Amino acid sequence: MSNQNSKLIFALLAGAAVGAAIGFYFASDNKEEIVEDLKTMAGKVKEEMEADLEKGKQLVDELKGKFKDLVNKV
C-alpha cells in the first residue's frame, strides 16, 4: 500500500471517529463526563505518540550510526 493510500485511509478513519464522537456528544445528556473522558483519552494518546516518536528518533540515530560505520568500511 502506498504512503498516500495509507494517509487517505487514516484521514477517513479519523474523520469517521470524530464524526461519531460529535454525534454521541450531541445525543448524550451527560456532556461534561464525555468531555472529561475525551480529555483523558487525548492525554493518553498524546503520551503514547510522544513515546513512539522518541523510539523513532532513537531508531533513526541507531541507523545513522550503522550507516556511517558501513560507509567508513568501504
XYZ file of C-alpha atoms in Angstrom:
74
model
C 0.000 0.000 0.000
C 1.439 3.369 -0.953
C 2.075 6.118 1.548
C -0.669 8.293 0.045
C -3.219 5.481 0.332
C -2.240 4.990 3.965
C -2.685 8.698 4.641
C -6.078 8.690 2.937
C -7.304 5.689 4.922
C -6.037 7.237 8.170
C -7.779 10.530 7.364
C -11.043 8.746 6.574
C -10.918 6.723 9.785
C -10.029 9.786 11.844
C -12.896 11.717 10.261
C -15.328 8.905 10.956
C -14.171 8.714 14.571
C -14.550 12.466 15.037
C -17.987 12.386 13.430
C -19.101 9.547 15.667
C -17.766 11.343 18.747
C -19.597 14.547 17.844
C -22.820 12.651 17.211
C -22.502 10.837 20.520
C -21.779 14.119 22.297
C -24.874 15.853 20.951
C -27.079 12.828 21.641
C -25.881 12.463 25.233
C -27.286 14.057 28.353
C -24.014 13.859 30.278
C -21.808 16.131 28.171
C -19.410 17.122 30.966
C -18.470 13.496 31.622
C -17.909 12.902 27.919
C -15.651 15.944 27.679
C -13.592 14.745 30.651
C -13.325 11.246 29.155
C -12.188 12.719 25.838
C -9.579 14.857 27.590
C -8.286 11.791 29.420
C -8.139 9.731 26.226
C -6.453 12.580 24.345
C -3.834 12.830 27.080
C -3.132 9.105 26.882
C -2.881 9.229 23.090
C -0.507 12.186 23.334
C 1.731 10.325 25.795
C 1.784 7.228 23.585
C 2.583 9.277 20.493
C 5.404 11.086 22.295
C 6.840 7.740 23.419
C 6.595 6.345 19.880
C 8.228 9.491 18.496
C 11.112 9.101 20.926
C 11.529 5.442 19.919
C 11.533 6.526 16.279
C 14.213 9.138 16.933
C 16.354 6.549 18.703
C 15.931 4.130 15.808
C 16.933 6.808 13.294
C 20.021 7.662 15.344
C 20.931 3.977 15.569
C 20.505 3.505 11.825
C 22.589 6.623 11.119
C 25.397 5.165 13.195
C 25.226 1.830 11.396
C 25.168 3.577 8.017
C 28.220 5.669 8.925
C 30.036 2.509 10.014
C 29.234 0.855 6.678
C 30.393 3.911 4.729
C 33.644 4.034 6.683
C 34.316 0.354 5.929
C 34.003 0.974 2.193
